[in-house]
Tab-separated table of C-alpha atoms in Angstrom:
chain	number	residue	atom	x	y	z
V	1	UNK	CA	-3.104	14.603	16.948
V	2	UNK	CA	-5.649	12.912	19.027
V	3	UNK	CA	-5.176	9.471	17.064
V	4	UNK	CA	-1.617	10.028	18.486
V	5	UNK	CA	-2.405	10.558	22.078
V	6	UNK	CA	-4.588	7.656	22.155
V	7	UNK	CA	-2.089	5.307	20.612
V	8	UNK	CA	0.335	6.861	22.998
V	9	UNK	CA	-2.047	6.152	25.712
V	10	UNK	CA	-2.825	2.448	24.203
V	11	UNK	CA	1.244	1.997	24.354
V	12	UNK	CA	1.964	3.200	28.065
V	13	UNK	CA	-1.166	0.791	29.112
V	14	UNK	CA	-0.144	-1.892	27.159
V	15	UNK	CA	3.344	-1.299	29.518
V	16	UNK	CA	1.577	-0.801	32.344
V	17	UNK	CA	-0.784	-4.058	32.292
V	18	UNK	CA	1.291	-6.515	30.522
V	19	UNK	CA	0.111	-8.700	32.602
V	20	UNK	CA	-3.277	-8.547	30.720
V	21	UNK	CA	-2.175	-6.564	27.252
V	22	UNK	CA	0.100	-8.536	25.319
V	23	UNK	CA	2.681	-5.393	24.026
V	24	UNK	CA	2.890	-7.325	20.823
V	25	UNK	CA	-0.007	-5.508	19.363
V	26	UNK	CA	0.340	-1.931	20.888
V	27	UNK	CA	4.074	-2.007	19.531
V	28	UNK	CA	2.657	-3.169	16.084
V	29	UNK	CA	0.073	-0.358	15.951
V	30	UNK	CA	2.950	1.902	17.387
V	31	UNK	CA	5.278	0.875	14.605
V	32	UNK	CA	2.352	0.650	11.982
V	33	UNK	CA	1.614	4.716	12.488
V	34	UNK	CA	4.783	5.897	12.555
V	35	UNK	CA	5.657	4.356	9.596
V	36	UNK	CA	2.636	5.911	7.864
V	37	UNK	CA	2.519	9.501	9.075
V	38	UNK	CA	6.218	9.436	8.094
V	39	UNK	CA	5.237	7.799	4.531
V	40	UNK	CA	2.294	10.245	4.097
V	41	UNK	CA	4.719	13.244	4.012
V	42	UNK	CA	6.747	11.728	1.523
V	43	UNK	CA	6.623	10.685	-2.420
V	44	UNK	CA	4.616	7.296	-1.085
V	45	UNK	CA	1.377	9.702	-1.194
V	46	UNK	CA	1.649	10.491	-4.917
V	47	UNK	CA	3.134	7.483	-6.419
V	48	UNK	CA	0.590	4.401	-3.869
V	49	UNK	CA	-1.694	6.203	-2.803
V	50	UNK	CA	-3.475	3.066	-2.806
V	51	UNK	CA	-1.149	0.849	-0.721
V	52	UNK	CA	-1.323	3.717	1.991
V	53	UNK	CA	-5.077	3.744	1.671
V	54	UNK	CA	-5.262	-0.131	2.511
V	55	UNK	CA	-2.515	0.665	5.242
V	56	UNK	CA	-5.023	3.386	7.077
V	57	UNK	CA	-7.685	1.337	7.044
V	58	UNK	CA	-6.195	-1.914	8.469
V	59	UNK	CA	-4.495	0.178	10.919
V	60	UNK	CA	-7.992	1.777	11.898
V	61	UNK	CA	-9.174	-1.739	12.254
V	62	UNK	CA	-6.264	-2.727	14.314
V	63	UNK	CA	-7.219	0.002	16.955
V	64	UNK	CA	-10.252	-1.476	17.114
V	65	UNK	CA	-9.170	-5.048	17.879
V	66	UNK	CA	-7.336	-3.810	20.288
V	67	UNK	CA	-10.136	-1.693	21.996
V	68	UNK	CA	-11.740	-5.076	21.904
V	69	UNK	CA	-9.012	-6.946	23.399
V	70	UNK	CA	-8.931	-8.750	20.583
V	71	UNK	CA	-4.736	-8.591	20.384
V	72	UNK	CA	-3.742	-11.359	17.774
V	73	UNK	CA	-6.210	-9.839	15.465
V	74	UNK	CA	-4.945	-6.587	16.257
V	75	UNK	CA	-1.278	-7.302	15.687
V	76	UNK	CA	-1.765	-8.946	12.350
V	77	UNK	CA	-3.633	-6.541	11.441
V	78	UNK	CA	-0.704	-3.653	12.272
V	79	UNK	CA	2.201	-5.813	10.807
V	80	UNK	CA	-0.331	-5.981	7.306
V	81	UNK	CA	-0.336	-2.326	7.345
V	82	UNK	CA	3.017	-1.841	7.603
V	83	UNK	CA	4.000	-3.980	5.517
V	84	UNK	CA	1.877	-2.241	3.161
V	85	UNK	CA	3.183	1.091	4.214
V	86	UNK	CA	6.929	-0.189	3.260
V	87	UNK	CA	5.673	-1.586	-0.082
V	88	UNK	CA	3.926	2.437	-0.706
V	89	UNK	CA	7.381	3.633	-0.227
V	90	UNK	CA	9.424	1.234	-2.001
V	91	UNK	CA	7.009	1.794	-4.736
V	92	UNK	CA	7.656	5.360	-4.793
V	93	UNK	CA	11.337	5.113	-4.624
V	94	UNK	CA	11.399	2.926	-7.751
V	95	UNK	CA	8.962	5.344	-9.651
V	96	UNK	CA	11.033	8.098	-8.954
V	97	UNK	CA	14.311	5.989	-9.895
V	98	UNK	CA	12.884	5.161	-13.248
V	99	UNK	CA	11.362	9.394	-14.045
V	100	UNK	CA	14.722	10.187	-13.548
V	101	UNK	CA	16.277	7.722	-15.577
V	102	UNK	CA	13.651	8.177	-18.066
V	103	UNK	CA	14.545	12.262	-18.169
V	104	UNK	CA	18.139	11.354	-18.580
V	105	UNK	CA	17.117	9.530	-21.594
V	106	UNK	CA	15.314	11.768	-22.849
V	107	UNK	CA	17.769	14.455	-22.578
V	108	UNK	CA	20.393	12.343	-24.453
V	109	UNK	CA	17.898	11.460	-26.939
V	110	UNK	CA	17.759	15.320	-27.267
V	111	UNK	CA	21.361	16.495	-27.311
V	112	UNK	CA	21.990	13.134	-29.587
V	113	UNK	CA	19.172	14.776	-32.204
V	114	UNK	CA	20.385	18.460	-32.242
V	115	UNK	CA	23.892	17.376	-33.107
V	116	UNK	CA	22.647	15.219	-35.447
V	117	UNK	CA	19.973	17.877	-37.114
V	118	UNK	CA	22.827	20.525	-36.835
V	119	UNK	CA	25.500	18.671	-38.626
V	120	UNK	CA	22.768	17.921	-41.406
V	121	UNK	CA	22.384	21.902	-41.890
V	122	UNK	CA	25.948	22.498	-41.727
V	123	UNK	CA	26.802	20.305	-44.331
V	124	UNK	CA	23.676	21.663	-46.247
V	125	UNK	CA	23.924	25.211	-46.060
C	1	UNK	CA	-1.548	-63.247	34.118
C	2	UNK	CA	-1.361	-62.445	30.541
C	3	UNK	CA	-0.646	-65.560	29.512
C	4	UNK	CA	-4.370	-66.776	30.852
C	5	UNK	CA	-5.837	-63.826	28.662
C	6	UNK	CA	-3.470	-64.078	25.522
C	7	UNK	CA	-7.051	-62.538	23.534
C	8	UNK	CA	-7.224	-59.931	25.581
C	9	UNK	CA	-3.064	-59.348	25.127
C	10	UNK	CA	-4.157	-59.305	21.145
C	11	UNK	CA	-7.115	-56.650	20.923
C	12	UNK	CA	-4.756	-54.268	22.771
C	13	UNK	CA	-2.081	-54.273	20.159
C	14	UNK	CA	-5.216	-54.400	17.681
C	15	UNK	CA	-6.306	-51.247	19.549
C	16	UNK	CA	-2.973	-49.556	19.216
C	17	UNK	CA	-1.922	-50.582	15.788
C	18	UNK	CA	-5.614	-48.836	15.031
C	19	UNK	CA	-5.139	-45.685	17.127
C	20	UNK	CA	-1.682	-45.296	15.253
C	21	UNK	CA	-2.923	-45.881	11.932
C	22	UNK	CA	-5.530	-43.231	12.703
C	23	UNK	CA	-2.815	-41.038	13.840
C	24	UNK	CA	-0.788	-41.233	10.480
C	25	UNK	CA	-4.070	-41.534	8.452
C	26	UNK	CA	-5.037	-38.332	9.547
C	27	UNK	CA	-1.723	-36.868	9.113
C	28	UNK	CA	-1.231	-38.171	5.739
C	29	UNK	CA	-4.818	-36.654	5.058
C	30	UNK	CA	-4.007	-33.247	6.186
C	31	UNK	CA	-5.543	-30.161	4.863
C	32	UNK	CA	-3.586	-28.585	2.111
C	33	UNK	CA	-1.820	-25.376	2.787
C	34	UNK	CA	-4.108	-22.563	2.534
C	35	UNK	CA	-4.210	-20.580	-1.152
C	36	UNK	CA	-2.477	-17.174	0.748
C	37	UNK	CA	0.748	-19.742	1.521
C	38	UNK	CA	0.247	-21.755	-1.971
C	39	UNK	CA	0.732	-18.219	-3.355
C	40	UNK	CA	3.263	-16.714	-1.413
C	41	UNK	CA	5.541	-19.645	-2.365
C	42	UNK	CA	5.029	-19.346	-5.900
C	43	UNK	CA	5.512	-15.657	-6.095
C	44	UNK	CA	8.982	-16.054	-3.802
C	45	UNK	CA	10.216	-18.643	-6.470
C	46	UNK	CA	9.184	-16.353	-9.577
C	47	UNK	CA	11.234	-13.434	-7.935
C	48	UNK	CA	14.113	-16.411	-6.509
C	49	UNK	CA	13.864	-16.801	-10.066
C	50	UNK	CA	14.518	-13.383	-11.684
C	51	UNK	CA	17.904	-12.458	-11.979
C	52	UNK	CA	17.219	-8.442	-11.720
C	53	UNK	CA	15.851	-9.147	-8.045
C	54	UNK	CA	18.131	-11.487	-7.095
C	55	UNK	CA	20.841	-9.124	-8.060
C	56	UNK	CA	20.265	-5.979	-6.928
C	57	UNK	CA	17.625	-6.952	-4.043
C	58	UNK	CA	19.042	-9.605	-2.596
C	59	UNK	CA	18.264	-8.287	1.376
C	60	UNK	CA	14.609	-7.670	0.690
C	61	UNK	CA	14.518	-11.338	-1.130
C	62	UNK	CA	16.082	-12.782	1.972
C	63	UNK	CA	13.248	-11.063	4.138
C	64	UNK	CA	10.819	-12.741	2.220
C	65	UNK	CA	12.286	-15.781	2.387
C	66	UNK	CA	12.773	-15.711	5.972
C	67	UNK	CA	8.665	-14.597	6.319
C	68	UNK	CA	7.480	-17.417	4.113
C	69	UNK	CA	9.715	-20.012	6.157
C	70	UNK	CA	8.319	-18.420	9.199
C	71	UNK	CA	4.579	-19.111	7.460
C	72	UNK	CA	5.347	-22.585	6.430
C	73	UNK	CA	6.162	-22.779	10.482
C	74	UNK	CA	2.703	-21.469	11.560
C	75	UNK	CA	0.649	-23.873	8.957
C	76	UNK	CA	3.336	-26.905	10.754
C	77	UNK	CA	2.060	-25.818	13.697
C	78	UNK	CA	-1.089	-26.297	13.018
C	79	UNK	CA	-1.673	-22.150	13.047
C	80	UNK	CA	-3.958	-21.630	9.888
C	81	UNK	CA	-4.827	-18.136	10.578
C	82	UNK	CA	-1.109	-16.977	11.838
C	83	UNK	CA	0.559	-19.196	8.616
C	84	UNK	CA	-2.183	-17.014	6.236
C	85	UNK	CA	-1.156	-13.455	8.015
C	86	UNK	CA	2.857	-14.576	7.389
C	87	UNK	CA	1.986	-15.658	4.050
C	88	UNK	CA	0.429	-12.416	3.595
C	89	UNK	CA	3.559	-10.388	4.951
C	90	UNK	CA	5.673	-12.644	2.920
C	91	UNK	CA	3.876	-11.947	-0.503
C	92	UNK	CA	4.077	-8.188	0.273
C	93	UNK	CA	7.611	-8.442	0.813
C	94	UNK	CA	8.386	-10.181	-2.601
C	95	UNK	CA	6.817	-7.250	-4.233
C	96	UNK	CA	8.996	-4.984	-1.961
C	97	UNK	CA	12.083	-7.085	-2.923
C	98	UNK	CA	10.939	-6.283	-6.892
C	99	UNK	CA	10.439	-3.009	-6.301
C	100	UNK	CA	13.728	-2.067	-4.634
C	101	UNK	CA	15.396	-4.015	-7.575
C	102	UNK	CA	13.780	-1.575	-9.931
C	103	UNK	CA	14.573	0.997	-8.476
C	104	UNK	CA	18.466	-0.310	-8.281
C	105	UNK	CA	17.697	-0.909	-11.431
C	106	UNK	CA	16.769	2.276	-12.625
C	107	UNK	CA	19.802	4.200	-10.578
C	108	UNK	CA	21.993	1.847	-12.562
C	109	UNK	CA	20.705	3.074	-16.056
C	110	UNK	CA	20.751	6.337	-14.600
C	111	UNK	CA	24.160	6.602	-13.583
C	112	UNK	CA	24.920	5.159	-16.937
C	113	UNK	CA	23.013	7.771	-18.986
C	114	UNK	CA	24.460	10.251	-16.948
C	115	UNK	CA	27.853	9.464	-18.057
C	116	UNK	CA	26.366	8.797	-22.214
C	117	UNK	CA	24.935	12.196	-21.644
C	118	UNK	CA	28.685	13.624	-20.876
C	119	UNK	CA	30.194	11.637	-23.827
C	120	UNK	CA	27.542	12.535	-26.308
C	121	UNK	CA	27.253	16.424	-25.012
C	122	UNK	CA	30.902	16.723	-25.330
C	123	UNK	CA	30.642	15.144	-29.030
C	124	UNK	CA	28.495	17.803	-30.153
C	125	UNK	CA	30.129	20.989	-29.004
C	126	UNK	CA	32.857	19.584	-30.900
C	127	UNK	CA	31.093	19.017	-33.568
C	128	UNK	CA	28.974	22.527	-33.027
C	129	UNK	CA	32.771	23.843	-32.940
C	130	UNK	CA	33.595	22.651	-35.962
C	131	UNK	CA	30.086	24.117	-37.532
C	132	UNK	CA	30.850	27.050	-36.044
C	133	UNK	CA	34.178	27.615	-37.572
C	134	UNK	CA	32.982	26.837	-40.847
C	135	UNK	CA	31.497	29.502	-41.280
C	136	UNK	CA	33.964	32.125	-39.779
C	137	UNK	CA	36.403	30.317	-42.360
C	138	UNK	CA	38.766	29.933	-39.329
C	139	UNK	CA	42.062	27.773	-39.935
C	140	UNK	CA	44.341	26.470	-37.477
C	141	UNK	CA	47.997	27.871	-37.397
C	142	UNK	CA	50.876	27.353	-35.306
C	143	UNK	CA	49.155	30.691	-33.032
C	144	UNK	CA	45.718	29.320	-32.415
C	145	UNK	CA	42.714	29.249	-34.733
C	146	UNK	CA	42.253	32.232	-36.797
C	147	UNK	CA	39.133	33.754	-37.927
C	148	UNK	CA	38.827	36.150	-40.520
C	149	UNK	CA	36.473	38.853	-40.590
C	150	UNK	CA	36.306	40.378	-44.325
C	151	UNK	CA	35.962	44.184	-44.470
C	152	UNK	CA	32.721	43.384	-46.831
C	153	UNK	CA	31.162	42.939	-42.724
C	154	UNK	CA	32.366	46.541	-41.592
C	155	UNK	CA	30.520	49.471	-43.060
C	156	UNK	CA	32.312	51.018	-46.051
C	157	UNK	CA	35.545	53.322	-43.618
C	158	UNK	CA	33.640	52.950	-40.767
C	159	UNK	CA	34.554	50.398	-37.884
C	160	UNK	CA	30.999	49.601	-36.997
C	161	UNK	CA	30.103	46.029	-37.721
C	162	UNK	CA	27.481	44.699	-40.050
C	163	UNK	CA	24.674	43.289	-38.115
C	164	UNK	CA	24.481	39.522	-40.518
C	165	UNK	CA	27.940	39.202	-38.458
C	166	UNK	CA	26.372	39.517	-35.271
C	167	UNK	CA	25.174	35.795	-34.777
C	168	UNK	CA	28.155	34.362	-36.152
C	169	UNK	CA	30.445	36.532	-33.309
C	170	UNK	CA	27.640	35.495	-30.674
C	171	UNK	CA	28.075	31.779	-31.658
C	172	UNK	CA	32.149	32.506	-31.190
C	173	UNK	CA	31.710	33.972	-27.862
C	174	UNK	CA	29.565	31.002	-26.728
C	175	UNK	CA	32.582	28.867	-27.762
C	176	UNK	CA	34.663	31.311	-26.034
C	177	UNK	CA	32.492	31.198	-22.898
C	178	UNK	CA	33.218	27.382	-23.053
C	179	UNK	CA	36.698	27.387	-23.487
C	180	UNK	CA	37.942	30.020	-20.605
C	181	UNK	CA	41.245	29.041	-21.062
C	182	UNK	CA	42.172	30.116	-24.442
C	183	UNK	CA	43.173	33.847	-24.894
C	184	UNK	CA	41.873	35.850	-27.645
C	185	UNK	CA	43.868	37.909	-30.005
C	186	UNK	CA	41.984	40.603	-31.790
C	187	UNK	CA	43.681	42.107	-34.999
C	188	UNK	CA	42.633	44.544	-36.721
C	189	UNK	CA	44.331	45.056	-40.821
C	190	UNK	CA	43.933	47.421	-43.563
C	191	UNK	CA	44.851	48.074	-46.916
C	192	UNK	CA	47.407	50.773	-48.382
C	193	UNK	CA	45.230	53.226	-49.524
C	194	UNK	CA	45.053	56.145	-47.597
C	195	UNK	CA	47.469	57.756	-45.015
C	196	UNK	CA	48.709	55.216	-42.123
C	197	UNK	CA	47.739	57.552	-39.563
C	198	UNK	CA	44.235	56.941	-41.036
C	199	UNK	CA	44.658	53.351	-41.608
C	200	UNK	CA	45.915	52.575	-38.176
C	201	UNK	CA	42.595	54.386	-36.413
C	202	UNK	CA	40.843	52.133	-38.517
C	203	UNK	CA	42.178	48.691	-38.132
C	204	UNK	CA	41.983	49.627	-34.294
C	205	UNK	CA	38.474	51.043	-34.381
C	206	UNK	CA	37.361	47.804	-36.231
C	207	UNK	CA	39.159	45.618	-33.606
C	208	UNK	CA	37.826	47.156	-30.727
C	209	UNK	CA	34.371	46.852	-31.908
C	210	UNK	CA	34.491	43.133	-32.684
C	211	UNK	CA	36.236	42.881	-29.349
C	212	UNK	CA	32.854	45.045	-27.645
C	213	UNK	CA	30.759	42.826	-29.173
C	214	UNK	CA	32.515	39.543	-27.344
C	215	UNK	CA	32.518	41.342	-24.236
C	216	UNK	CA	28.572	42.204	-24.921
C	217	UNK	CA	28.101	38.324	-25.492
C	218	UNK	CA	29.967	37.602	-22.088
C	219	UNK	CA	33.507	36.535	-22.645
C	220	UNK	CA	35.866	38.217	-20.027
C	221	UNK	CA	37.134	41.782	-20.966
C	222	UNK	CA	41.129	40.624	-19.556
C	223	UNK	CA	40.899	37.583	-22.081
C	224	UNK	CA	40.752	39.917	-24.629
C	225	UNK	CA	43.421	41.889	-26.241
C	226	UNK	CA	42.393	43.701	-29.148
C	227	UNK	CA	45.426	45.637	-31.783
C	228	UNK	CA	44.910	47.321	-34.843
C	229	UNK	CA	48.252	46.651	-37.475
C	230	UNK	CA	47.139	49.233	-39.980
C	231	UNK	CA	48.965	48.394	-43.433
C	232	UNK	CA	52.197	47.185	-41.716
C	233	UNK	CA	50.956	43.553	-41.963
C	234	UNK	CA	49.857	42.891	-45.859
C	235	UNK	CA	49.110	38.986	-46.569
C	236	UNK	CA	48.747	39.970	-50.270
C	237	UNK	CA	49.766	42.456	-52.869
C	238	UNK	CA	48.467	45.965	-52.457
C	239	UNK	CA	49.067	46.259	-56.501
C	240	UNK	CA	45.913	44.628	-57.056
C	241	UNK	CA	42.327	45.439	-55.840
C	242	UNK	CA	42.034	41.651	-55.173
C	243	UNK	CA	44.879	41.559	-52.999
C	244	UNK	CA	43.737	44.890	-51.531
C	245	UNK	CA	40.703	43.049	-50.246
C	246	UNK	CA	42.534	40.341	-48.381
C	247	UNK	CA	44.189	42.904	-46.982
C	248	UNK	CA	41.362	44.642	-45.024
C	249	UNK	CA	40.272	42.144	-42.934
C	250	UNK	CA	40.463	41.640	-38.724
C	251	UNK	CA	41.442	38.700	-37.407
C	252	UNK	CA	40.387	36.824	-34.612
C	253	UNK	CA	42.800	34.725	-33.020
C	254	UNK	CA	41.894	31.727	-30.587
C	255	UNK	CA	45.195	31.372	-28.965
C	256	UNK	CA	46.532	27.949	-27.365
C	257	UNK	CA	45.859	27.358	-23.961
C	258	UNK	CA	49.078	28.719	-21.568
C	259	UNK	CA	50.109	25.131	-20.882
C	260	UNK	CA	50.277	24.319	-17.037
C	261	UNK	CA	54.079	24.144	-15.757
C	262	UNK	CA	55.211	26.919	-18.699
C	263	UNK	CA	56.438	30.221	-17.245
């Protein structure tokens, strides 16, 4: 929780002093860690885990830019990990598409070979 | 005053024609776009390319496309660093685009297996059916499907049912449990040897017991109605021991479904 209070914190002062924070890169990193405590909850964590890994870390760096005042680096930095963050889950969603379409066909496969081994014994008794 | 200095008048347009050709020579030599951008194009085109992406992801594509335009922009511009982070975004977001077409994909097949599976499952409970019927020698009349249980599968005058039956009646009530519909006739038969008091208690003895044994393998009790006929319904000569045997028998009818609208 304290990553979230300071991003909170980074947000409100990047309202407060736009004057000297460009928002652009608070919002990003706002954006950015949303998306990936949402996406660490959900199938993204099993199926990427390695997309999500590159997404913390860039995100961390971002924070850091932006401690630095270093904004354009720190933006970039947040739209790359949540870009990454979207490809985790879109990557999950299509594994899971394609298990389940794979247990379908596997279950036909299955129902198509019992009636096929059953007729064989009941025309061989 | 020009016209005293017409050299001077000369070396300016020399000057300019020079600073111009600079201009464009250094625009014509301009750095090549960097590899991230090079890359981001190529990938876009592959997946422009490929009809399963530009079928069922057509929105993420777009995205893409709209980054790498957006990329192409920044390098214009003169932005190396910002056309390299687009570029960047814009490669992710091709793979995106592939991925949500695989998983369209995917649901597609899915929600096509899903129906095979309802086709082929249906195919073999009809054919299981069929099996199934085989062996209870069942035939189809004008009443339903009848199944005839031989008297060799009751114990010698007793109603109590051999237990090599057992599997045959649990595979029945299975097809009965599938088919809730369909009432079930139970009939129980006898020869004419012995008094018809007797025979009567028997053929209903040996109903009710095939009809316990449904209701043990879960078919509803009120589907059920289970008679015993005694002699009074002979389908062959009692003169003959033959014909006796056909005689003792319980059968199991499968009526038709009551047919919606009928009172």
């Amino acid at each position: 929780m304290p990553k979230r209070i300071t991003i909170v914190a980074l947000v409100a002062a990047g309202l407060l002093c736009g004057c000297r924070t460009p928002t652009g890169s608070t919002a990003a990193i706002a954006k950015a860690d949303a998306a990936l405590s949402q996406a660490d909850l959900g199938a993204a964590a099993t199926h990427a885990p390695l997309e999500l890994r590159l997404a913390r870390e860039k995100l961390a760096r971002a924070e850091e830019e932006l401690r630095d005042e270093r904004y354009t680096e720190a933006r970039r930095l947040a739209e790359q990990a949540l870009v990454d963050v979207q490809l985790a889950e879109a990557k999950a969603q299509s594994a899971e598409a394609r298990a389940a379409a794979d247990d379908l066909r596997r279950g036909v496969q299955t129902i198509e070979n019992e009636a096929r081994d059953g007729a064989a014994s009941g025309t061989h008794p | 005053m020009r016209r005293d200095h017409p050299n001077r008048h000369h070396e300016t347009l020399t000057r300019s024609a020079l600073a111009v050709a600079l201009v464009l020579g250094v625009a014509c030599a301009s750095r090549p776009p960097p590899d991230e951008l090079v890359r981001a194009e190529s990938e876009y085109e592959a997946a422009a390319a490929d009809p399963e992406v530009s079928e069922h992801a057509p929105v993420a594509l777009h995205e893409a496309e709209k980054t790498l335009e957006a990329a192409r922009e920044a390098e214009d511009d003169g932005d190396r660093n910002e056309a390299k982070h687009l570029a960047y975004l814009a490669t992710r977001r091709v793979e995106i685009a592939r991925e949500v077409a695989r998983r369209d994909a995917a649901q597609a097949a899915a929600q096509q297996l899903g129906r095979q599976q309802q086709v082929v499952a249906a195919e073999a409970r009809a054919a299981e059916l069929q099996r199934q019927l085989e062996t209870l020698q069942a035939r189809d009349t004008e009443r339903g499907i009848v199944l005839s249980l031989r008297d060799v599968l009751f114990g010698v005058d007793e109603a109590r049912l051999q237990p090599g039956v057992l599997p045959d009646l649990a595979r029945l009530a299975t097809f009965l449990r599938e088919h809730p519909d369909r009432p079930v006739l139970i009939e129980g038969h006898t020869d004419s040897t012995g008094s018809s008091d007797y025979n009567l208690r028997l053929s209903e003895a040996r109903a009710a017991s095939v009809e316990n044994v449904l209701i043990q393998n879960g078919v509803a009790p009120e589907r059920i109605s289970a008679r015993g006929f005694g002699e009074s319904q002979p389908i062959a000569s009692n003169a003959s021991a033959a014909g006796r045997q056909q005689n003792r028998r319980v059968e199991i009818v499968i009526a038709h479904a009551p047919q919606v609208g009928t009172r």
